[in-house]
Amino acid sequence: MTWDDLDAHLDRVPGTVSAYVGRLDAPPTWTRHPDATHYAASTMKVAVLAALHRAAEAGTLELDAPVPVVNDFDSAQPGAPRFGCAQPYDNDDAVWDRLGDTASLRWLADRMIVRSSNLATNLVLGHVGLPAVADVWARAGARNSVTGRGIEDFAAREAGITNTVTAADLAALLGALATGTTTPGRLASPSACTAMLDVLFAQEHREDLAAGLPEGTRVAHKNGWVRGVRHGVGVVLPDDAPPYLIAVCTTTDPADGTAGGDQVEDDACLLIAHISAQVWAARHQL
C-alpha cells in the first residue's frame, strides 16, 4: 500500500483522522492533517510526565517523596468549586486503594502512564502545575497543543478550558524524549529522558497502535480515548531499521454511523492498528 492508498482509505472514514510518521530528527515521511486539533484525552499525560521529571531535575520536587493521595482538586476555572475523579471512569484501582494514604510521585507517574490512571494524573498535575506542562509543550516544539485543565474538571470544560493535541505536536513531544536520551536536549537530561521512555515502554494498554506491530516489537507509546476520540503516539524501535515516530489522532462522531459507542471504539482501535501495521511494513523506506 502506498501513502496515497492509505490516504484514500482514510478519506472514507467518518470524522477526522490525523497522522504523523517519520524518523527521529528528520522531516516526516507521511502526514495527514498533522496540525488539526483534537481533544487530547489521555495523551496529555506524556507532557505531565515530562513536567514532573523536569521539576525533579530542577530540585523543586522529589520523585520518591511521599505525597497524600486525595481526590480533591482545584478547578482551572477561577471561582469554581473543587472537583474529584470518578473511580468507575478510571483505569487503575491500585491508585484508589491508596486513597487517604500516601504514594510517591514516581509511582503515581508510572500509574498515570502504564494504566492511564486519571486520579494519578490529577495528583501529579497538582504538584507540577499547568504552567510547567505548557513549558514542556513549548520546549518540545509543539505549536497547537494545550493542557488547560485536569481530567474531569467539568466546570473548566463548561467554561471552554480544555486539553487539545495535534498529531504533529505529539510526535514532537515523543521525538524530544527519544532524542534526549543521547543528547542533552530541550526537555531533560539523557538519563531523565531514558527513565521516561522506560515508563512508556511499560504501557499496558496495547489495543491500538501496538496491536499493529509484530509481537515483541519495542514501542514507547501512550494512547488516549473518550467517546468518539482515540489517539496513539509512540516511538517504534525495530531490530532491523532505525527508530521512527508515529502519531495517529482520530475524532469520529458516533452519530456518523449506525454502530453503537462500543463498536465505534473497537473500529477506532482497529483503524489505528491498521495504520501502524502499514507504517511498519514501510519502515525501511521511511
PDB file of C-alpha atoms in Angstrom:
ATOM      1  CA  MET A   1       0.000   0.000   0.000  1.00  0.00           C
ATOM      2  CA  THR A   2       1.335   3.457  -0.899  1.00  0.00           C
ATOM      3  CA  TRP A   3       0.827   6.559   1.221  1.00  0.00           C
ATOM      4  CA  ASP A   4      -1.696   7.748  -1.367  1.00  0.00           C
ATOM      5  CA  ASP A   5      -3.566   4.468  -0.969  1.00  0.00           C
ATOM      6  CA  LEU A   6      -3.596   4.916   2.790  1.00  0.00           C
ATOM      7  CA  ASP A   7      -4.891   8.466   2.419  1.00  0.00           C
ATOM      8  CA  ALA A   8      -7.630   7.259   0.088  1.00  0.00           C
ATOM      9  CA  HIS A   9      -8.625   4.615   2.619  1.00  0.00           C
ATOM     10  CA  LEU A  10      -8.761   7.179   5.434  1.00  0.00           C
ATOM     11  CA  ASP A  11     -10.781   9.575   3.292  1.00  0.00           C
ATOM     12  CA  ARG A  12     -13.644   7.126   3.670  1.00  0.00           C
ATOM     13  CA  VAL A  13     -13.512   7.170   7.472  1.00  0.00           C
ATOM     14  CA  PRO A  14     -16.135   9.437   9.097  1.00  0.00           C
ATOM     15  CA  GLY A  15     -14.673  12.294  11.101  1.00  0.00           C
ATOM     16  CA  THR A  16     -11.050  13.454  11.207  1.00  0.00           C
ATOM     17  CA  VAL A  17      -8.006  11.189  11.087  1.00  0.00           C
ATOM     18  CA  SER A  18      -4.651  12.888  11.567  1.00  0.00           C
ATOM     19  CA  ALA A  19      -1.240  11.288  11.337  1.00  0.00           C
ATOM     20  CA  TYR A  20       2.486  11.997  11.508  1.00  0.00           C
ATOM     21  CA  VAL A  21       5.099   9.397  10.541  1.00  0.00           C
ATOM     22  CA  GLY A  22       8.845   9.779  10.190  1.00  0.00           C
ATOM     23  CA  ARG A  23      12.314   9.174  11.517  1.00  0.00           C
ATOM     24  CA  LEU A  24      13.678  10.916  14.572  1.00  0.00           C
ATOM     25  CA  ASP A  25      15.099  14.389  13.896  1.00  0.00           C
ATOM     26  CA  ALA A  26      14.109  14.275  10.224  1.00  0.00           C
ATOM     27  CA  PRO A  27      11.264  15.672   8.145  1.00  0.00           C
ATOM     28  CA  PRO A  28       8.184  13.443   8.206  1.00  0.00           C
ATOM     29  CA  THR A  29       7.720  10.796   5.542  1.00  0.00           C
ATOM     30  CA  TRP A  30       3.933  10.985   5.629  1.00  0.00           C
ATOM     31  CA  THR A  31       1.452  13.283   7.289  1.00  0.00           C
ATOM     32  CA  ARG A  32      -2.292  13.667   7.182  1.00  0.00           C
ATOM     33  CA  HIS A  33      -3.893  16.748   8.724  1.00  0.00           C
ATOM     34  CA  PRO A  34      -0.941  16.886  11.154  1.00  0.00           C
ATOM     35  CA  ASP A  35      -1.959  20.259  12.646  1.00  0.00           C
ATOM     36  CA  ALA A  36      -5.671  19.508  13.091  1.00  0.00           C
ATOM     37  CA  THR A  37      -6.580  19.845  16.758  1.00  0.00           C
ATOM     38  CA  HIS A  38      -8.249  17.017  18.656  1.00  0.00           C
ATOM     39  CA  TYR A  39      -9.381  16.658  22.220  1.00  0.00           C
ATOM     40  CA  ALA A  40      -6.274  15.294  23.933  1.00  0.00           C
ATOM     41  CA  ALA A  41      -7.823  12.570  26.090  1.00  0.00           C
ATOM     42  CA  SER A  42      -5.001  10.813  27.947  1.00  0.00           C
ATOM     43  CA  THR A  43      -2.199  11.657  25.532  1.00  0.00           C
ATOM     44  CA  MET A  44      -1.624  14.858  27.549  1.00  0.00           C
ATOM     45  CA  LYS A  45      -0.274  12.632  30.315  1.00  0.00           C
ATOM     46  CA  VAL A  46       3.062  12.397  28.495  1.00  0.00           C
ATOM     47  CA  ALA A  47       3.518  16.149  28.877  1.00  0.00           C
ATOM     48  CA  VAL A  48       2.620  15.882  32.576  1.00  0.00           C
ATOM     49  CA  LEU A  49       5.236  13.123  32.945  1.00  0.00           C
ATOM     50  CA  ALA A  50       7.887  15.325  31.339  1.00  0.00           C
ATOM     51  CA  ALA A  51       6.936  18.280  33.548  1.00  0.00           C
ATOM     52  CA  LEU A  52       7.388  16.121  36.635  1.00  0.00           C
ATOM     53  CA  HIS A  53      10.856  14.951  35.608  1.00  0.00           C
ATOM     54  CA  ARG A  54      11.885  18.496  34.753  1.00  0.00           C
ATOM     55  CA  ALA A  55      10.781  19.632  38.208  1.00  0.00           C
ATOM     56  CA  ALA A  56      12.706  16.789  39.803  1.00  0.00           C
ATOM     57  CA  GLU A  57      15.864  17.745  37.926  1.00  0.00           C
ATOM     58  CA  ALA A  58      15.390  21.366  38.967  1.00  0.00           C
ATOM     59  CA  GLY A  59      15.126  20.262  42.587  1.00  0.00           C
ATOM     60  CA  THR A  60      11.631  21.639  43.146  1.00  0.00           C
ATOM     61  CA  LEU A  61      10.061  18.173  43.533  1.00  0.00           C
ATOM     62  CA  GLU A  62      11.378  14.815  44.747  1.00  0.00           C
ATOM     63  CA  LEU A  63      10.247  11.823  42.736  1.00  0.00           C
ATOM     64  CA  ASP A  64      10.392   9.433  45.676  1.00  0.00           C
ATOM     65  CA  ALA A  65       8.968  11.717  48.375  1.00  0.00           C
ATOM     66  CA  PRO A  66       5.547  10.535  49.628  1.00  0.00           C
ATOM     67  CA  VAL A  67       2.577  12.780  48.844  1.00  0.00           C
ATOM     68  CA  PRO A  68      -1.021  12.478  50.086  1.00  0.00           C
ATOM     69  CA  VAL A  69      -3.360  10.524  47.820  1.00  0.00           C
ATOM     70  CA  VAL A  70      -6.538  12.602  47.774  1.00  0.00           C
ATOM     71  CA  ASN A  71      -9.428  13.075  45.373  1.00  0.00           C
ATOM     72  CA  ASP A  72      -9.953  16.794  45.750  1.00  0.00           C
ATOM     73  CA  PHE A  73      -8.535  19.291  43.255  1.00  0.00           C
ATOM     74  CA  ASP A  74      -8.633  22.975  42.331  1.00  0.00           C
ATOM     75  CA  SER A  75     -10.548  23.725  39.151  1.00  0.00           C
ATOM     76  CA  ALA A  76      -8.782  25.564  36.340  1.00  0.00           C
ATOM     77  CA  GLN A  77     -11.868  27.784  36.190  1.00  0.00           C
ATOM     78  CA  PRO A  78     -11.388  30.632  38.700  1.00  0.00           C
ATOM     79  CA  GLY A  79     -14.042  30.616  41.397  1.00  0.00           C
ATOM     80  CA  ALA A  80     -15.368  27.161  40.509  1.00  0.00           C
ATOM     81  CA  PRO A  81     -15.800  24.550  43.236  1.00  0.00           C
ATOM     82  CA  ARG A  82     -13.145  21.913  43.766  1.00  0.00           C
ATOM     83  CA  PHE A  83     -13.669  18.660  41.903  1.00  0.00           C
ATOM     84  CA  GLY A  84     -12.733  14.990  42.031  1.00  0.00           C
ATOM     85  CA  CYS A  85     -12.443  11.974  39.755  1.00  0.00           C
ATOM     86  CA  ALA A  86     -14.990   9.172  39.426  1.00  0.00           C
ATOM     87  CA  GLN A  87     -13.492   5.757  40.141  1.00  0.00           C
ATOM     88  CA  PRO A  88     -15.657   3.878  37.583  1.00  0.00           C
ATOM     89  CA  TYR A  89     -14.238   6.174  34.885  1.00  0.00           C
ATOM     90  CA  ASP A  90     -10.651   5.401  35.889  1.00  0.00           C
ATOM     91  CA  ASN A  91      -8.458   2.554  34.691  1.00  0.00           C
ATOM     92  CA  ASP A  92      -6.465   1.716  37.804  1.00  0.00           C
ATOM     93  CA  ASP A  93      -7.872   0.601  41.146  1.00  0.00           C
ATOM     94  CA  ALA A  94      -4.335   0.459  42.568  1.00  0.00           C
ATOM     95  CA  VAL A  95      -4.259   4.251  42.948  1.00  0.00           C
ATOM     96  CA  TRP A  96      -7.722   4.338  44.515  1.00  0.00           C
ATOM     97  CA  ASP A  97      -6.630   1.678  47.005  1.00  0.00           C
ATOM     98  CA  ARG A  98      -4.191   4.262  48.409  1.00  0.00           C
ATOM     99  CA  LEU A  99      -6.795   6.983  48.869  1.00  0.00           C
ATOM    100  CA  GLY A 100      -6.234   8.568  52.282  1.00  0.00           C
ATOM    101  CA  ASP A 101      -2.670   7.232  52.391  1.00  0.00           C
ATOM    102  CA  THR A 102       0.470   8.358  50.567  1.00  0.00           C
ATOM    103  CA  ALA A 103       2.386   7.410  47.416  1.00  0.00           C
ATOM    104  CA  SER A 104       5.495   8.669  45.698  1.00  0.00           C
ATOM    105  CA  LEU A 105       5.232  10.947  42.701  1.00  0.00           C
ATOM    106  CA  ARG A 106       7.331   8.443  40.749  1.00  0.00           C
ATOM    107  CA  TRP A 107       4.810   5.666  41.432  1.00  0.00           C
ATOM    108  CA  LEU A 108       1.869   7.910  40.615  1.00  0.00           C
ATOM    109  CA  ALA A 109       3.514   8.957  37.335  1.00  0.00           C
ATOM    110  CA  ASP A 110       4.056   5.304  36.435  1.00  0.00           C
ATOM    111  CA  ARG A 111       0.376   4.510  37.049  1.00  0.00           C
ATOM    112  CA  MET A 112      -0.601   7.620  35.072  1.00  0.00           C
ATOM    113  CA  ILE A 113       1.125   6.131  32.012  1.00  0.00           C
ATOM    114  CA  VAL A 114       1.065   2.341  32.242  1.00  0.00           C
ATOM    115  CA  ARG A 115      -2.581   2.148  33.388  1.00  0.00           C
ATOM    116  CA  SER A 116      -3.632   5.677  32.331  1.00  0.00           C
ATOM    117  CA  SER A 117      -4.939   6.483  35.814  1.00  0.00           C
ATOM    118  CA  ASN A 118      -6.899   9.737  35.900  1.00  0.00           C
ATOM    119  CA  LEU A 119      -6.592  10.095  39.665  1.00  0.00           C
ATOM    120  CA  ALA A 120      -2.813   9.692  39.469  1.00  0.00           C
ATOM    121  CA  THR A 121      -2.712  12.252  36.662  1.00  0.00           C
ATOM    122  CA  ASN A 122      -4.547  14.904  38.655  1.00  0.00           C
ATOM    123  CA  LEU A 123      -2.344  14.258  41.672  1.00  0.00           C
ATOM    124  CA  VAL A 124       0.847  14.693  39.655  1.00  0.00           C
ATOM    125  CA  LEU A 125      -0.580  17.685  37.794  1.00  0.00           C
ATOM    126  CA  GLY A 126      -1.493  19.294  41.110  1.00  0.00           C
ATOM    127  CA  HIS A 127       2.168  19.181  42.138  1.00  0.00           C
ATOM    128  CA  VAL A 128       3.790  20.271  38.862  1.00  0.00           C
ATOM    129  CA  GLY A 129       1.196  22.868  37.814  1.00  0.00           C
ATOM    130  CA  LEU A 130      -0.301  23.723  34.447  1.00  0.00           C
ATOM    131  CA  PRO A 131       2.409  26.318  33.563  1.00  0.00           C
ATOM    132  CA  ALA A 132       5.082  23.622  33.803  1.00  0.00           C
ATOM    133  CA  VAL A 133       3.148  21.426  31.379  1.00  0.00           C
ATOM    134  CA  ALA A 134       2.782  24.366  28.984  1.00  0.00           C
ATOM    135  CA  ASP A 135       6.551  24.843  29.169  1.00  0.00           C
ATOM    136  CA  VAL A 136       7.073  21.205  28.173  1.00  0.00           C
ATOM    137  CA  TRP A 137       4.896  21.611  25.084  1.00  0.00           C
ATOM    138  CA  ALA A 138       6.805  24.771  24.115  1.00  0.00           C
ATOM    139  CA  ARG A 139      10.218  23.173  24.627  1.00  0.00           C
ATOM    140  CA  ALA A 140       9.192  20.174  22.534  1.00  0.00           C
ATOM    141  CA  GLY A 141       8.331  22.499  19.670  1.00  0.00           C
ATOM    142  CA  ALA A 142       4.593  21.955  19.836  1.00  0.00           C
ATOM    143  CA  ARG A 143       2.590  24.697  18.146  1.00  0.00           C
ATOM    144  CA  ASN A 144      -1.065  23.933  18.760  1.00  0.00           C
ATOM    145  CA  SER A 145      -1.378  21.686  21.810  1.00  0.00           C
ATOM    146  CA  VAL A 146      -2.737  22.971  25.111  1.00  0.00           C
ATOM    147  CA  THR A 147      -3.146  21.393  28.531  1.00  0.00           C
ATOM    148  CA  GLY A 148      -5.619  23.734  30.176  1.00  0.00           C
ATOM    149  CA  ARG A 149      -7.147  21.647  32.957  1.00  0.00           C
ATOM    150  CA  GLY A 150      -7.115  18.419  34.879  1.00  0.00           C
ATOM    151  CA  ILE A 151      -9.189  15.388  33.999  1.00  0.00           C
ATOM    152  CA  GLU A 152     -12.902  15.571  34.904  1.00  0.00           C
ATOM    153  CA  ASP A 153     -12.677  19.275  35.703  1.00  0.00           C
ATOM    154  CA  PHE A 154     -16.174  19.794  34.339  1.00  0.00           C
ATOM    155  CA  ALA A 155     -16.520  23.417  35.458  1.00  0.00           C
ATOM    156  CA  ALA A 156     -13.447  24.325  33.424  1.00  0.00           C
ATOM    157  CA  ARG A 157     -14.707  22.299  30.474  1.00  0.00           C
ATOM    158  CA  GLU A 158     -18.026  24.122  30.511  1.00  0.00           C
ATOM    159  CA  ALA A 159     -16.114  27.416  30.576  1.00  0.00           C
ATOM    160  CA  GLY A 160     -14.258  26.419  27.399  1.00  0.00           C
ATOM    161  CA  ILE A 161     -10.988  25.425  29.086  1.00  0.00           C
ATOM    162  CA  THR A 162      -9.845  22.183  27.525  1.00  0.00           C
ATOM    163  CA  ASN A 163      -6.923  19.966  26.513  1.00  0.00           C
ATOM    164  CA  THR A 164      -6.010  19.681  22.842  1.00  0.00           C
ATOM    165  CA  VAL A 165      -3.306  17.959  20.809  1.00  0.00           C
ATOM    166  CA  THR A 166      -2.254  17.517  17.210  1.00  0.00           C
ATOM    167  CA  ALA A 167      -0.502  14.580  15.601  1.00  0.00           C
ATOM    168  CA  ALA A 168       2.492  16.774  14.770  1.00  0.00           C
ATOM    169  CA  ASP A 169       2.799  18.031  18.349  1.00  0.00           C
ATOM    170  CA  LEU A 170       2.523  14.566  19.860  1.00  0.00           C
ATOM    171  CA  ALA A 171       5.253  13.368  17.515  1.00  0.00           C
ATOM    172  CA  ALA A 172       7.384  16.365  18.501  1.00  0.00           C
ATOM    173  CA  LEU A 173       6.972  15.530  22.188  1.00  0.00           C
ATOM    174  CA  LEU A 174       7.867  11.850  21.794  1.00  0.00           C
ATOM    175  CA  GLY A 175      10.693  12.787  19.453  1.00  0.00           C
ATOM    176  CA  ALA A 176      12.131  15.190  22.028  1.00  0.00           C
ATOM    177  CA  LEU A 177      12.127  12.416  24.623  1.00  0.00           C
ATOM    178  CA  ALA A 178      13.692   9.887  22.254  1.00  0.00           C
ATOM    179  CA  THR A 179      16.464  12.152  21.004  1.00  0.00           C
ATOM    180  CA  GLY A 180      17.052  13.447  24.522  1.00  0.00           C
ATOM    181  CA  THR A 181      18.251  10.004  25.636  1.00  0.00           C
ATOM    182  CA  THR A 182      21.592  10.600  23.928  1.00  0.00           C
ATOM    183  CA  THR A 183      21.795  14.371  23.656  1.00  0.00           C
ATOM    184  CA  PRO A 184      21.101  16.898  26.405  1.00  0.00           C
ATOM    185  CA  GLY A 185      18.012  18.389  24.912  1.00  0.00           C
ATOM    186  CA  ARG A 186      15.033  20.594  25.256  1.00  0.00           C
ATOM    187  CA  LEU A 187      13.144  18.611  27.868  1.00  0.00           C
ATOM    188  CA  ALA A 188      15.501  16.944  30.317  1.00  0.00           C
ATOM    189  CA  SER A 189      18.853  15.207  30.759  1.00  0.00           C
ATOM    190  CA  PRO A 190      19.558  11.998  28.830  1.00  0.00           C
ATOM    191  CA  SER A 191      19.065   9.931  31.995  1.00  0.00           C
ATOM    192  CA  ALA A 192      15.679  11.539  32.701  1.00  0.00           C
ATOM    193  CA  CYS A 193      14.558  11.047  29.097  1.00  0.00           C
ATOM    194  CA  THR A 194      15.607   7.394  29.293  1.00  0.00           C
ATOM    195  CA  ALA A 195      13.626   6.989  32.527  1.00  0.00           C
ATOM    196  CA  MET A 196      10.526   8.487  30.913  1.00  0.00           C
ATOM    197  CA  LEU A 197      10.813   6.265  27.854  1.00  0.00           C
ATOM    198  CA  ASP A 198      11.140   3.231  30.128  1.00  0.00           C
ATOM    199  CA  VAL A 199       7.761   4.118  31.625  1.00  0.00           C
ATOM    200  CA  LEU A 200       6.281   4.472  28.145  1.00  0.00           C
ATOM    201  CA  PHE A 201       7.757   1.095  27.133  1.00  0.00           C
ATOM    202  CA  ALA A 202       5.821  -0.444  30.044  1.00  0.00           C
ATOM    203  CA  GLN A 203       2.448   0.799  28.720  1.00  0.00           C
ATOM    204  CA  GLU A 204      -0.181  -1.881  29.347  1.00  0.00           C
ATOM    205  CA  HIS A 205      -2.931  -0.595  27.022  1.00  0.00           C
ATOM    206  CA  ARG A 206      -1.815  -2.110  23.719  1.00  0.00           C
ATOM    207  CA  GLU A 207      -5.063  -2.461  21.804  1.00  0.00           C
ATOM    208  CA  ASP A 208      -4.457   0.219  19.156  1.00  0.00           C
ATOM    209  CA  LEU A 209      -1.041   1.400  17.953  1.00  0.00           C
ATOM    210  CA  ALA A 210       0.912  -1.504  19.471  1.00  0.00           C
ATOM    211  CA  ALA A 211      -1.614  -4.000  18.091  1.00  0.00           C
ATOM    212  CA  GLY A 212      -0.391  -3.205  14.570  1.00  0.00           C
ATOM    213  CA  LEU A 213       3.180  -4.237  15.371  1.00  0.00           C
ATOM    214  CA  PRO A 214       4.720  -7.712  15.451  1.00  0.00           C
ATOM    215  CA  GLU A 215       4.731  -9.334  18.877  1.00  0.00           C
ATOM    216  CA  GLY A 216       7.785  -8.312  20.873  1.00  0.00           C
ATOM    217  CA  THR A 217       8.452  -5.060  18.986  1.00  0.00           C
ATOM    218  CA  ARG A 218       9.743  -2.385  21.325  1.00  0.00           C
ATOM    219  CA  VAL A 219       7.488   0.660  21.345  1.00  0.00           C
ATOM    220  CA  ALA A 220       7.397   3.524  23.835  1.00  0.00           C
ATOM    221  CA  HIS A 221       3.858   4.804  23.499  1.00  0.00           C
ATOM    222  CA  LYS A 222       0.776   6.388  25.018  1.00  0.00           C
ATOM    223  CA  ASN A 223      -2.807   6.264  23.886  1.00  0.00           C
ATOM    224  CA  GLY A 224      -5.896   8.150  24.899  1.00  0.00           C
ATOM    225  CA  TRP A 225      -9.610   7.707  24.450  1.00  0.00           C
ATOM    226  CA  VAL A 226     -13.014   9.080  25.286  1.00  0.00           C
ATOM    227  CA  ARG A 227     -16.259   8.581  23.404  1.00  0.00           C
ATOM    228  CA  GLY A 228     -15.641   9.473  19.764  1.00  0.00           C
ATOM    229  CA  VAL A 229     -11.905  10.013  20.273  1.00  0.00           C
ATOM    230  CA  ARG A 230      -8.994   7.571  20.060  1.00  0.00           C
ATOM    231  CA  HIS A 231      -5.317   8.508  19.714  1.00  0.00           C
ATOM    232  CA  GLY A 232      -1.984   6.718  19.785  1.00  0.00           C
ATOM    233  CA  VAL A 233       1.574   8.083  19.691  1.00  0.00           C
ATOM    234  CA  GLY A 234       4.850   6.266  20.035  1.00  0.00           C
ATOM    235  CA  VAL A 235       8.468   5.717  19.167  1.00  0.00           C
ATOM    236  CA  VAL A 236       8.911   2.323  17.483  1.00  0.00           C
ATOM    237  CA  LEU A 237      12.308   0.596  17.671  1.00  0.00           C
ATOM    238  CA  PRO A 238      12.572  -2.151  15.046  1.00  0.00           C
ATOM    239  CA  ASP A 239      15.508  -4.577  15.240  1.00  0.00           C
ATOM    240  CA  ASP A 240      16.164  -4.182  11.519  1.00  0.00           C
ATOM    241  CA  ALA A 241      15.565  -0.468  10.861  1.00  0.00           C
ATOM    242  CA  PRO A 242      16.104   2.910  12.516  1.00  0.00           C
ATOM    243  CA  PRO A 243      13.573   4.075  15.133  1.00  0.00           C
ATOM    244  CA  TYR A 244      10.585   6.008  13.886  1.00  0.00           C
ATOM    245  CA  LEU A 245       7.783   8.190  15.218  1.00  0.00           C
ATOM    246  CA  ILE A 246       4.121   7.533  14.659  1.00  0.00           C
ATOM    247  CA  ALA A 247       1.191   9.592  15.897  1.00  0.00           C
ATOM    248  CA  VAL A 248      -2.415   8.967  14.920  1.00  0.00           C
ATOM    249  CA  CYS A 249      -5.352  11.026  16.182  1.00  0.00           C
ATOM    250  CA  THR A 250      -8.945  10.099  15.384  1.00  0.00           C
ATOM    251  CA  THR A 251     -12.078  12.053  16.164  1.00  0.00           C
ATOM    252  CA  THR A 252     -15.267  10.425  14.929  1.00  0.00           C
ATOM    253  CA  ASP A 253     -18.784  11.466  15.791  1.00  0.00           C
ATOM    254  CA  PRO A 254     -20.551   8.225  16.770  1.00  0.00           C
ATOM    255  CA  ALA A 255     -23.679   9.652  15.147  1.00  0.00           C
ATOM    256  CA  ASP A 256     -21.888   9.432  11.792  1.00  0.00           C
ATOM    257  CA  GLY A 257     -22.521   5.696  11.711  1.00  0.00           C
ATOM    258  CA  THR A 258     -25.130   3.198  12.724  1.00  0.00           C
ATOM    259  CA  ALA A 259     -22.893   1.337  15.153  1.00  0.00           C
ATOM    260  CA  GLY A 260     -23.099   1.953  18.875  1.00  0.00           C
ATOM    261  CA  GLY A 261     -20.398   3.528  21.023  1.00  0.00           C
ATOM    262  CA  ASP A 262     -18.552   0.278  21.776  1.00  0.00           C
ATOM    263  CA  GLN A 263     -18.399  -0.597  18.091  1.00  0.00           C
ATOM    264  CA  VAL A 264     -17.077   2.875  17.245  1.00  0.00           C
ATOM    265  CA  GLU A 265     -14.385   2.419  19.906  1.00  0.00           C
ATOM    266  CA  ASP A 266     -13.422  -1.006  18.524  1.00  0.00           C
ATOM    267  CA  ASP A 267     -13.329   0.379  14.992  1.00  0.00           C
ATOM    268  CA  ALA A 268     -11.030   3.210  16.081  1.00  0.00           C
ATOM    269  CA  CYS A 269      -8.624   0.739  17.704  1.00  0.00           C
ATOM    270  CA  LEU A 270      -8.609  -1.375  14.553  1.00  0.00           C
ATOM    271  CA  LEU A 271      -8.051   1.703  12.387  1.00  0.00           C
ATOM    272  CA  ILE A 272      -5.019   2.851  14.381  1.00  0.00           C
ATOM    273  CA  ALA A 273      -3.659  -0.703  14.392  1.00  0.00           C
ATOM    274  CA  HIS A 274      -4.116  -0.838  10.605  1.00  0.00           C
ATOM    275  CA  ILE A 275      -2.208   2.412  10.110  1.00  0.00           C
ATOM    276  CA  SER A 276       0.518   1.209  12.454  1.00  0.00           C
ATOM    277  CA  ALA A 277       0.838  -2.035  10.508  1.00  0.00           C
ATOM    278  CA  GLN A 278       1.122  -0.190   7.198  1.00  0.00           C
ATOM    279  CA  VAL A 279       3.845   2.055   8.603  1.00  0.00           C
ATOM    280  CA  TRP A 280       5.686  -0.953   9.984  1.00  0.00           C
ATOM    281  CA  ALA A 281       5.595  -2.572   6.550  1.00  0.00           C
ATOM    282  CA  ALA A 282       7.226   0.586   5.116  1.00  0.00           C
ATOM    283  CA  ARG A 283       9.780   1.001   7.927  1.00  0.00           C
ATOM    284  CA  HIS A 284      12.795   0.551   5.638  1.00  0.00           C
ATOM    285  CA  GLN A 285      11.607   3.335   3.348  1.00  0.00           C
ATOM    286  CA  LEU A 286      10.827   5.988   5.973  1.00  0.00           C
TER     287      LEU A 286
END
